[in-house]
CSV table of C-alpha atoms in Angstrom, one decimal:
chain,number,residue,atom,x,y,z
A,1,MET,CA,-8.4,48.4,-13.2
A,2,ARG,CA,-5.6,45.7,-14.0
A,3,LYS,CA,-8.2,43.9,-16.0
A,4,ILE,CA,-8.4,47.6,-18.5
A,5,LEU,CA,-4.4,48.0,-18.3
A,6,ALA,CA,-3.9,43.9,-18.8
A,7,GLY,CA,-6.5,45.1,-22.2
A,8,ILE,CA,-4.2,47.9,-23.2
A,9,PRO,CA,-1.2,45.7,-25.4
A,10,PHE,CA,-4.4,44.1,-27.2
A,11,VAL,CA,-5.6,47.4,-28.3
A,12,ALA,CA,-2.6,48.7,-29.4
A,13,MET,CA,-2.4,45.9,-32.1
A,14,LEU,CA,-5.9,46.4,-32.9
A,15,LEU,CA,-4.5,50.2,-33.6
A,16,LEU,CA,-2.0,49.4,-35.7
A,17,GLY,CA,-4.5,47.1,-37.6
A,18,ALA,CA,-6.5,49.8,-38.4
A,19,ASP,CA,-4.6,52.9,-39.2
A,20,GLY,CA,-1.8,50.9,-40.2
A,21,PRO,CA,1.8,51.3,-39.7
A,22,ALA,CA,1.7,51.6,-43.7
A,23,PRO,CA,3.6,53.0,-45.8
A,24,GLU,CA,6.3,51.6,-45.0
A,25,PHE,CA,10.3,51.9,-46.8
A,26,THR,CA,13.6,49.8,-46.2
A,27,LYS,CA,16.5,51.5,-45.7
A,28,ASP,CA,17.2,51.8,-48.9
A,29,GLY,CA,13.9,53.6,-50.3
A,30,ARG,CA,12.2,50.6,-51.5
A,31,LEU,CA,8.0,50.1,-50.4
A,32,VAL,CA,7.4,47.2,-48.5
A,33,ARG,CA,4.3,45.8,-50.0
A,34,PRO,CA,1.5,45.8,-47.3
A,35,ALA,CA,0.0,42.4,-46.2
A,36,ASP,CA,-3.3,43.9,-44.9
A,37,TYR,CA,-4.2,46.0,-47.4
A,38,ARG,CA,-7.1,43.6,-48.3
A,39,GLU,CA,-8.7,45.5,-44.8
A,40,TRP,CA,-8.2,48.6,-45.8
A,41,VAL,CA,-10.9,50.6,-47.0
A,42,TYR,CA,-12.4,49.6,-50.6
A,43,LEU,CA,-13.0,52.4,-53.3
A,44,SER,CA,-13.8,51.3,-56.6
A,45,SER,CA,-13.5,48.4,-58.7
A,46,GLY,CA,-13.5,48.8,-62.4
A,47,LEU,CA,-13.5,46.0,-65.7
A,48,GLY,CA,-11.3,46.6,-68.6
A,49,MET,CA,-11.1,50.2,-68.1
A,50,THR,CA,-9.2,51.8,-71.1
A,51,TYR,CA,-6.0,53.1,-69.9
A,52,GLY,CA,-3.5,53.0,-67.3
A,53,PRO,CA,-2.0,49.2,-65.9
A,54,VAL,CA,-5.4,47.5,-66.6
A,55,ALA,CA,-5.4,48.2,-70.4
A,56,GLU,CA,-1.5,47.4,-70.9
A,57,ALA,CA,-1.5,44.3,-68.9
A,58,ASN,CA,-3.8,42.4,-70.9
A,59,PRO,CA,-5.3,43.7,-73.7
A,60,ALA,CA,-5.9,40.7,-76.5
A,61,ARG,CA,-7.3,38.7,-73.7
A,62,SER,CA,-10.8,39.1,-70.9
A,63,PRO,CA,-11.0,41.8,-69.4
A,64,ASN,CA,-9.1,42.6,-66.4
A,65,PHE,CA,-10.6,43.7,-62.8
A,66,ASP,CA,-8.8,46.2,-61.1
A,67,ASN,CA,-9.5,47.0,-57.2
A,68,VAL,CA,-8.4,50.2,-55.4
A,69,PHE,CA,-7.8,50.2,-52.0
A,70,VAL,CA,-6.7,52.8,-49.2
A,71,THR,CA,-5.3,53.3,-46.2
A,72,PRO,CA,-8.3,53.8,-43.4
A,73,ALA,CA,-6.8,56.6,-41.3
A,74,ALA,CA,-6.4,58.7,-44.5
A,75,TYR,CA,-9.7,57.3,-45.9
A,76,ARG,CA,-11.7,59.2,-42.5
A,77,SER,CA,-9.4,62.0,-43.4
A,78,PHE,CA,-11.0,62.5,-46.6
A,79,LEU,CA,-14.6,61.7,-45.8
A,80,LYS,CA,-13.6,64.8,-43.3
A,81,ASN,CA,-11.5,67.3,-45.4
A,82,GLY,CA,-12.2,66.2,-49.1
A,83,THR,CA,-8.6,65.6,-49.1
A,84,TRP,CA,-5.6,63.4,-48.8
A,85,PRO,CA,-2.9,63.6,-45.9
A,86,ASP,CA,0.9,62.8,-45.6
A,87,ARG,CA,1.5,59.4,-46.1
A,88,THR,CA,-1.8,58.5,-48.0
A,89,MET,CA,-1.5,55.2,-49.7
A,90,PHE,CA,-3.3,53.5,-51.8
A,91,ILE,CA,-2.8,49.4,-53.4
A,92,LEU,CA,-4.4,49.1,-56.9
A,93,GLU,CA,-4.9,45.3,-57.2
A,94,VAL,CA,-5.6,43.7,-61.3
A,95,ARG,CA,-7.3,40.4,-61.2
A,96,SER,CA,-8.7,38.4,-64.3
A,97,SER,CA,-12.2,37.7,-64.7
A,98,VAL,CA,-14.0,34.4,-65.6
A,99,SER,CA,-17.0,34.5,-67.6
A,100,LYS,CA,-18.3,31.0,-66.7
A,101,GLY,CA,-18.0,28.8,-63.3
A,102,SER,CA,-20.3,27.7,-60.1
A,103,ILE,CA,-23.7,28.7,-61.3
A,104,ASN,CA,-22.6,32.0,-62.9
A,105,ASN,CA,-22.7,31.9,-67.3
A,106,GLY,CA,-22.4,35.3,-67.6
A,107,GLY,CA,-20.8,38.7,-67.2
A,108,HIS,CA,-17.8,38.6,-65.1
A,109,TYR,CA,-16.3,37.6,-61.9
A,110,GLN,CA,-12.7,37.6,-60.0
A,111,SER,CA,-10.0,35.2,-60.2
A,112,ASP,CA,-6.4,35.4,-59.9
A,113,MET,CA,-4.2,38.3,-59.2
A,114,VAL,CA,-2.6,40.0,-62.4
A,115,ALA,CA,-0.4,42.8,-61.1
A,116,ILE,CA,-0.4,44.5,-57.7
A,117,GLU,CA,0.7,48.3,-57.7
A,118,ALA,CA,0.8,51.1,-54.8
A,119,GLU,CA,0.8,55.5,-55.1
A,120,VAL,CA,2.2,57.2,-52.0
A,121,LYS,CA,2.0,60.5,-50.7
A,122,ASP,CA,4.9,62.1,-49.0
A,123,ALA,CA,6.1,65.0,-49.0
A,124,ARG,CA,9.6,64.0,-48.8
A,125,PHE,CA,8.9,62.9,-52.8
A,126,PRO,CA,9.5,65.5,-55.5
A,127,GLY,CA,6.0,66.4,-56.7
A,128,LYS,CA,4.7,64.0,-53.4
A,129,TRP,CA,3.4,60.9,-54.9
A,130,ALA,CA,5.7,58.4,-56.5
A,131,PHE,CA,4.1,54.9,-57.6
A,132,PHE,CA,5.9,51.6,-56.9
A,133,GLY,CA,4.9,47.9,-58.8
A,134,PHE,CA,5.2,45.1,-56.7
A,135,GLU,CA,7.1,42.2,-58.3
A,136,ARG,CA,5.6,38.2,-58.2
A,137,SER,CA,7.8,37.8,-55.4
A,138,GLY,CA,6.0,40.2,-53.0
A,139,ASP,CA,9.5,42.3,-51.9
A,140,PRO,CA,10.1,45.6,-51.2
A,141,ALA,CA,9.4,47.7,-54.3
A,142,LYS,CA,11.7,50.1,-56.1
A,143,GLN,CA,10.0,53.2,-57.3
A,144,ILE,CA,9.1,53.6,-60.2
A,145,PRO,CA,10.6,56.5,-62.1
A,146,THR,CA,8.7,59.1,-62.8
A,147,THR,CA,9.8,59.9,-66.6
A,148,ALA,CA,6.4,57.3,-66.6
A,149,SER,CA,3.1,58.0,-67.7
A,150,CYS,CA,1.3,57.2,-64.2
A,151,TYR,CA,3.5,60.8,-62.7
A,152,SER,CA,2.0,63.0,-66.1
A,153,CYS,CA,-1.5,61.1,-66.7
A,154,HIS,CA,-2.3,61.5,-62.3
A,155,ALA,CA,-1.4,64.5,-63.0
A,156,LYS,CA,-3.1,65.9,-65.5
A,157,ASN,CA,-6.5,63.9,-64.8
A,158,GLY,CA,-6.3,63.0,-61.3
A,159,ALA,CA,-9.9,64.9,-60.0
A,160,VAL,CA,-8.5,65.4,-56.3
A,161,ASP,CA,-4.6,65.8,-55.8
A,162,ASN,CA,-3.4,63.6,-58.3
A,163,THR,CA,-6.1,60.4,-57.4
A,164,PHE,CA,-8.9,59.2,-59.8
A,165,VAL,CA,-11.5,60.4,-57.5
A,166,GLN,CA,-13.8,60.5,-59.8
A,167,PHE,CA,-14.2,56.6,-60.4
A,168,TYR,CA,-14.8,56.7,-56.6
A,169,PRO,CA,-18.4,56.6,-56.2
A,170,THR,CA,-18.2,57.3,-52.3
A,171,LEU,CA,-15.4,60.2,-52.6
A,172,LEU,CA,-16.8,61.9,-55.6
A,173,PRO,CA,-19.6,63.7,-53.7
A,174,VAL,CA,-17.6,64.6,-50.5
A,175,ALA,CA,-15.1,66.1,-52.8
A,176,LYS,CA,-17.5,68.1,-55.0
A,177,ASP,CA,-19.4,68.9,-51.1
A,178,LYS,CA,-15.9,70.2,-49.5
A,179,GLY,CA,-15.0,71.7,-52.9
A,180,THR,CA,-11.8,70.1,-53.7
A,181,LEU,CA,-12.0,68.6,-57.6
A,182,SER,CA,-10.0,70.1,-59.4
A,183,PRO,CA,-10.2,72.7,-62.5
A,184,SER,CA,-10.0,69.8,-64.9
A,185,ALA,CA,-12.8,67.6,-63.0
A,186,GLU,CA,-15.4,71.2,-62.2
A,187,ARG,CA,-15.7,70.9,-65.9
B,1,MET,CA,-1.8,56.3,-15.9
B,2,ARG,CA,-4.3,59.0,-16.0
B,3,LYS,CA,-3.2,59.2,-19.4
B,4,ILE,CA,-3.5,55.9,-20.8
B,5,LEU,CA,-7.4,56.1,-19.1
B,6,ALA,CA,-8.2,59.0,-20.6
B,7,GLY,CA,-7.6,57.3,-24.0
B,8,ILE,CA,-10.1,54.0,-22.9
B,9,PRO,CA,-13.2,55.9,-24.4
B,10,PHE,CA,-11.6,56.8,-27.6
B,11,VAL,CA,-10.4,53.3,-27.6
B,12,ALA,CA,-13.8,51.2,-27.0
B,13,MET,CA,-15.4,53.4,-30.3
B,14,LEU,CA,-12.3,52.6,-32.5
B,15,LEU,CA,-13.0,48.7,-31.2
B,16,LEU,CA,-16.9,49.1,-31.9
B,17,GLY,CA,-15.5,50.9,-35.3
B,18,ALA,CA,-13.3,47.9,-36.2
B,19,ASP,CA,-15.5,45.2,-35.5
B,20,GLY,CA,-18.7,46.9,-35.3
B,21,PRO,CA,-22.0,46.3,-33.4
B,22,ALA,CA,-23.8,44.6,-36.4
B,23,PRO,CA,-26.2,43.4,-37.2
B,24,GLU,CA,-28.5,45.3,-35.3
B,25,PHE,CA,-32.6,44.9,-35.5
B,26,THR,CA,-35.2,47.1,-34.8
B,27,LYS,CA,-37.7,45.6,-31.5
B,28,ASP,CA,-39.9,44.1,-34.2
B,29,GLY,CA,-37.0,42.2,-35.9
B,30,ARG,CA,-35.7,44.9,-38.5
B,31,LEU,CA,-32.2,44.8,-40.2
B,32,VAL,CA,-30.7,48.4,-39.1
B,33,ARG,CA,-29.0,49.2,-42.5
B,34,PRO,CA,-25.4,49.7,-41.1
B,35,ALA,CA,-23.9,53.4,-41.7
B,36,ASP,CA,-20.2,52.5,-42.1
B,37,TYR,CA,-20.2,48.9,-44.0
B,38,ARG,CA,-17.9,50.4,-46.8
B,39,GLU,CA,-15.7,50.5,-43.4
B,40,TRP,CA,-16.0,46.5,-43.7
B,41,VAL,CA,-13.9,43.4,-45.3
B,42,TYR,CA,-14.2,44.3,-48.7
B,43,LEU,CA,-14.6,40.8,-50.9
B,44,SER,CA,-15.2,41.1,-54.1
B,45,SER,CA,-17.1,42.4,-57.0
B,46,GLY,CA,-18.3,41.4,-60.4
B,47,LEU,CA,-20.0,42.8,-63.7
B,48,GLY,CA,-23.4,41.6,-65.0
B,49,MET,CA,-22.9,38.0,-63.2
B,50,THR,CA,-26.0,36.7,-64.5
B,51,TYR,CA,-27.5,34.8,-61.3
B,52,GLY,CA,-29.7,36.6,-58.0
B,53,PRO,CA,-30.4,40.8,-57.3
B,54,VAL,CA,-28.3,42.0,-60.1
B,55,ALA,CA,-29.1,40.8,-63.6
B,56,GLU,CA,-33.1,40.2,-61.7
B,57,ALA,CA,-32.4,44.2,-61.3
B,58,ASN,CA,-31.2,45.3,-64.7
B,59,PRO,CA,-31.5,42.9,-67.3
B,60,ALA,CA,-31.5,45.1,-70.6
B,61,ARG,CA,-29.2,48.1,-69.7
B,62,SER,CA,-25.9,48.1,-69.0
B,63,PRO,CA,-24.4,45.7,-66.6
B,64,ASN,CA,-24.4,46.1,-62.6
B,65,PHE,CA,-21.6,45.5,-60.5
B,66,ASP,CA,-22.4,43.9,-57.0
B,67,ASN,CA,-19.8,45.0,-54.3
B,68,VAL,CA,-19.6,42.0,-51.4
B,69,PHE,CA,-18.6,43.4,-47.7
B,70,VAL,CA,-18.4,41.0,-44.1
B,71,THR,CA,-17.9,42.3,-40.8
B,72,PRO,CA,-14.4,42.6,-39.9
B,73,ALA,CA,-15.2,40.1,-37.1
B,74,ALA,CA,-16.2,37.5,-39.2
B,75,TYR,CA,-13.1,37.9,-41.8
B,76,ARG,CA,-10.8,37.8,-39.3
B,77,SER,CA,-12.3,34.2,-37.9
B,78,PHE,CA,-12.8,32.6,-41.5
B,79,LEU,CA,-8.8,33.2,-42.4
B,80,LYS,CA,-8.4,31.1,-39.1
B,81,ASN,CA,-11.0,29.0,-39.5
B,82,GLY,CA,-12.8,28.8,-42.6
B,83,THR,CA,-16.0,28.7,-41.2
B,84,TRP,CA,-18.5,32.1,-40.8
B,85,PRO,CA,-19.2,32.4,-36.7
B,86,ASP,CA,-22.4,33.5,-35.3
B,87,ARG,CA,-23.9,37.0,-36.5
B,88,THR,CA,-21.9,37.5,-39.9
B,89,MET,CA,-23.1,39.9,-41.6
B,90,PHE,CA,-23.0,40.1,-45.6
B,91,ILE,CA,-23.7,43.2,-47.7
B,92,LEU,CA,-24.3,43.2,-51.3
B,93,GLU,CA,-24.0,46.7,-53.0
B,94,VAL,CA,-25.4,47.2,-56.6
B,95,ARG,CA,-24.0,49.5,-58.7
B,96,SER,CA,-24.8,50.8,-62.2
B,97,SER,CA,-22.0,51.0,-64.6
B,98,VAL,CA,-20.6,53.9,-66.5
B,99,SER,CA,-18.4,52.7,-70.1
B,100,LYS,CA,-17.0,56.4,-71.6
B,101,GLY,CA,-16.2,59.3,-68.4
B,102,SER,CA,-13.5,61.5,-67.2
B,103,ILE,CA,-10.2,59.1,-69.3
B,104,ASN,CA,-12.3,56.2,-69.9
B,105,ASN,CA,-12.9,55.1,-72.8
B,106,GLY,CA,-14.1,51.9,-72.4
B,107,GLY,CA,-14.1,48.5,-70.0
B,108,HIS,CA,-16.9,50.0,-67.1
B,109,TYR,CA,-16.1,51.5,-63.4
B,110,GLN,CA,-18.9,52.0,-61.0
B,111,SER,CA,-21.4,54.8,-60.8
B,112,ASP,CA,-24.9,55.1,-59.2
B,113,MET,CA,-26.2,52.8,-56.0
B,114,VAL,CA,-29.0,50.3,-56.9
B,115,ALA,CA,-29.3,48.0,-54.5
B,116,ILE,CA,-28.2,47.0,-50.9
B,117,GLU,CA,-29.2,43.9,-49.5
B,118,ALA,CA,-27.8,42.0,-46.4
B,119,GLU,CA,-27.4,38.3,-45.3
B,120,VAL,CA,-27.3,37.6,-41.7
B,121,LYS,CA,-26.2,34.4,-40.2
B,122,ASP,CA,-28.3,34.6,-36.2
B,123,ALA,CA,-28.6,31.1,-34.8
B,124,ARG,CA,-32.1,32.4,-33.7
B,125,PHE,CA,-33.1,32.2,-37.1
B,126,PRO,CA,-34.9,28.9,-38.4
B,127,GLY,CA,-31.7,27.9,-41.5
B,128,LYS,CA,-29.0,30.1,-39.5
B,129,TRP,CA,-28.8,32.6,-42.4
B,130,ALA,CA,-31.9,35.0,-43.3
B,131,PHE,CA,-31.6,37.9,-45.9
B,132,PHE,CA,-32.9,41.2,-46.2
B,133,GLY,CA,-33.7,43.9,-49.0
B,134,PHE,CA,-33.0,48.2,-47.7
B,135,GLU,CA,-34.9,50.5,-49.4
B,136,ARG,CA,-33.9,53.7,-50.9
B,137,SER,CA,-35.1,55.1,-47.7
B,138,GLY,CA,-32.3,53.4,-45.7
B,139,ASP,CA,-35.3,52.2,-43.5
B,140,PRO,CA,-34.6,49.1,-41.2
B,141,ALA,CA,-35.5,46.1,-43.6
B,142,LYS,CA,-38.1,43.3,-43.4
B,143,GLN,CA,-36.5,39.9,-43.7
B,144,ILE,CA,-37.1,38.3,-47.1
B,145,PRO,CA,-39.7,35.5,-46.9
B,146,THR,CA,-38.3,32.1,-46.4
B,147,THR,CA,-39.9,30.7,-49.8
B,148,ALA,CA,-37.4,33.6,-51.7
B,149,SER,CA,-35.1,31.6,-54.4
B,150,CYS,CA,-32.0,33.4,-52.5
B,151,TYR,CA,-32.9,30.8,-49.7
B,152,SER,CA,-32.8,27.7,-51.4
B,153,CYS,CA,-30.2,28.7,-54.3
B,154,HIS,CA,-27.5,29.9,-51.2
B,155,ALA,CA,-28.3,26.7,-49.8
B,156,LYS,CA,-28.0,24.6,-52.9
B,157,ASN,CA,-25.3,26.3,-54.2
B,158,GLY,CA,-23.1,28.0,-51.5
B,159,ALA,CA,-19.3,27.1,-51.1
B,160,VAL,CA,-19.4,27.2,-47.8
B,161,ASP,CA,-22.1,27.5,-45.0
B,162,ASN,CA,-25.0,29.6,-47.4
B,163,THR,CA,-22.0,31.6,-48.6
B,164,PHE,CA,-20.4,32.2,-51.9
B,165,VAL,CA,-17.4,31.9,-51.5
B,166,GLN,CA,-16.1,29.8,-54.7
B,167,PHE,CA,-16.3,34.1,-55.9
B,168,TYR,CA,-14.2,35.7,-53.2
B,169,PRO,CA,-10.9,35.2,-54.3
B,170,THR,CA,-8.6,35.7,-51.2
B,171,LEU,CA,-11.3,33.2,-49.0
B,172,LEU,CA,-11.7,30.2,-51.7
B,173,PRO,CA,-7.7,29.0,-51.0
B,174,VAL,CA,-9.0,29.4,-46.7
B,175,ALA,CA,-11.6,27.4,-47.1
B,176,LYS,CA,-9.5,24.2,-49.8
B,177,ASP,CA,-6.8,24.7,-47.0
B,178,LYS,CA,-8.9,24.0,-44.1
B,179,GLY,CA,-11.3,21.7,-45.7
B,180,THR,CA,-14.4,23.9,-45.7
B,181,LEU,CA,-15.7,23.2,-48.9
B,182,SER,CA,-19.2,22.1,-49.1
B,183,PRO,CA,-19.4,18.8,-51.3
B,184,SER,CA,-20.6,20.6,-54.5
B,185,ALA,CA,-17.7,22.8,-54.7
B,186,GLU,CA,-15.5,20.2,-54.1
B,187,ARG,CA,-16.5,18.6,-56.9
């Protein structure tokens, strides 16, 4: 019995690690950059996709990769319901690409970090979703103003609830199965 | 007290989910395809890299993406030591790429599954590492014969212990910091 109970704090830490405290905000409403998002659930990557921050960040040079991660609890909820619960948080990580290095002679692999952005669902936001761009310092990020194009583009084109599930190959079949695709994505 | 103890089985399930029972073998030595590898830790993706299974699987058509995942316990061990513990397991997931779809007009995003391969470290293997290719059926996979090129290429070119850490941007700095890069990768 004592042995079991002694394990509880360790277990609690693991649970926090698995489901995360994210999103976490400062008192003045800035989003804290999560330290462990690379251990969240990976959704997909694109290379040089011609919309949004990737294309804008680096139009002329080598294309960038974008990697998308989501909080584990939100992912499990999506698998069950095909919808995103309150406090869902996505991280979009943009990395430069390299073609020649080590034994690789063509195609592209990932290298340095270019940008980190976040999308958070919270019923307290007007429109429920908000976007944040982290500075290189890693400091907590101010919300991007709701006049920015990310808000209107996600609202109009997101296959499920302001998110680009059409680009996440393991989640698109779930949304189809649960009937949660937006009318525009159904077409 | 009863409340805490009642939570134990649930907690145990979560722990299994987080650190996984992988790798799991059948009695005749085949590797069971892990159901939950998409919830393991993501290491990186490439597009159309010209070595190994991606280039071989689909040389003439659109380039394929390869996504690499590793068991969470092995990842945490690597962050601490810069080395892979016994029972480390990697999944290489190969997916086709698409250029035009939804609002995307250029670059590439991920679509259908092309192949799933695994690399496992186990002291019981001669050479410690073994490779497995899963069939479309998802059945447990036979070990790939040790005469295959994956064994010699990983042994010769892996930046850390038979693995391509040179292509994993978050782990390469760890290996440099811990001094665990192979002599060939140091050059």
